[in-house]
Amino acid sequence: MTPNNKRRALRALLNGQDCIFPASVFDPMSGRAAEEIGYECLFMAGSVASLVILGAPDLVIITLSELAEQTRRIARATSLPFFLDADHGFGNALSVMRCVEELEAAGLSGLTIEDTELPDPFNKKSGMPLSIAEGVGKLKAALAARSDPDFVIIGRTGAVGASGLEDALARIAAYQETGVDAIFLSGLKTREEIEACAKACRLPLLLGNIPEKLRDQEALGKLGIRAVITGHRPHAASVTATYETLRATRNGTLDPASADESAMMDRLTR
């Protein structure tokens, strides 16, 4: 499937009636596993990208070129739509434009640009949002930079948890006027917050890791929620499994790969 077809498939998911749980992936094999299982689309978090590429926590020190290369590897390995968290776009509005150009060229289907002040400034509360005006400017820059009109631009804010619901609602109102394709909200903890944000937004909504008790796909779909990111345990599980396997093989106590493991590798690399 071509990058353009994948972007159209992502748009179809966002413009549909259902709420989906995208697969949290981090490399080509995890992307192929998700496709084998039957996921509709793939997502990579900025925090996971930092762990995979740098072995470092989410300190916003990954470079755009590093992220673009990992994006390219994953995008070419599967036929599923693939979008990711592009953090704050690696700087100001001009940096956002370069970010969109590079990731679109890497075969990505879409990305989120957030309004958080990143990296965290010294001696200030972490995770605080930029001004609404600067957030709007970054999203307009992202839209101006894409060359494929089907490439999906998603405005993201964590204002609910950082500066409050009223500020988040004001940001939804402003960001959806820029022409972005969807809104991504993180930090929501209650059904009341979800309902208030859904009522304020006329665009498809995506949510980041809401409490499990609120992940009723039918109810969320009726509210206009089109995707919920359910955390990033696949990467954490892979690190744990790798560590335990290395510890066993260090002492020569683990047999060679089992038939099941070999069969799985063969199936995902066909």
mmCIF file of C-alpha atoms in Angstrom, residues 10 45 51 73 86 96 125 144 175 178 180 188 194 214 216 245 248:
data_model
loop_
_atom_site.group_PDB
_atom_site.id
_atom_site.type_symbol
_atom_site.label_atom_id
_atom_site.label_comp_id
_atom_site.label_asym_id
_atom_site.label_seq_id
_atom_site.Cartn_x
_atom_site.Cartn_y
_atom_site.Cartn_z
ATOM 1 C CA LEU A 10 -6.189 6.809 8.463
ATOM 2 C CA ALA A 45 4.859 7.689 21.214
ATOM 3 C CA LEU A 51 13.762 4.730 24.637
ATOM 4 C CA ARG A 73 11.735 1.633 8.941
ATOM 5 C CA ALA A 86 5.933 14.489 17.102
ATOM 6 C CA VAL A 96 7.420 22.353 12.896
ATOM 7 C CA LYS A 125 6.347 23.655 36.507
ATOM 8 C CA ALA A 144 1.333 24.851 5.377
ATOM 9 C CA TYR A 175 -7.172 24.767 17.268
ATOM 10 C CA THR A 178 -6.860 26.266 12.060
ATOM 11 C CA VAL A 180 -6.307 20.553 11.459
ATOM 12 C CA LEU A 188 -8.312 13.415 30.934
ATOM 13 C CA ILE A 194 -14.374 13.584 28.244
ATOM 14 C CA LEU A 214 -13.673 4.658 30.792
ATOM 15 C CA ASP A 216 -16.004 1.653 26.555
ATOM 16 C CA THR A 245 16.522 -13.911 28.108
ATOM 17 C CA ALA A 248 19.522 -16.730 31.160
#
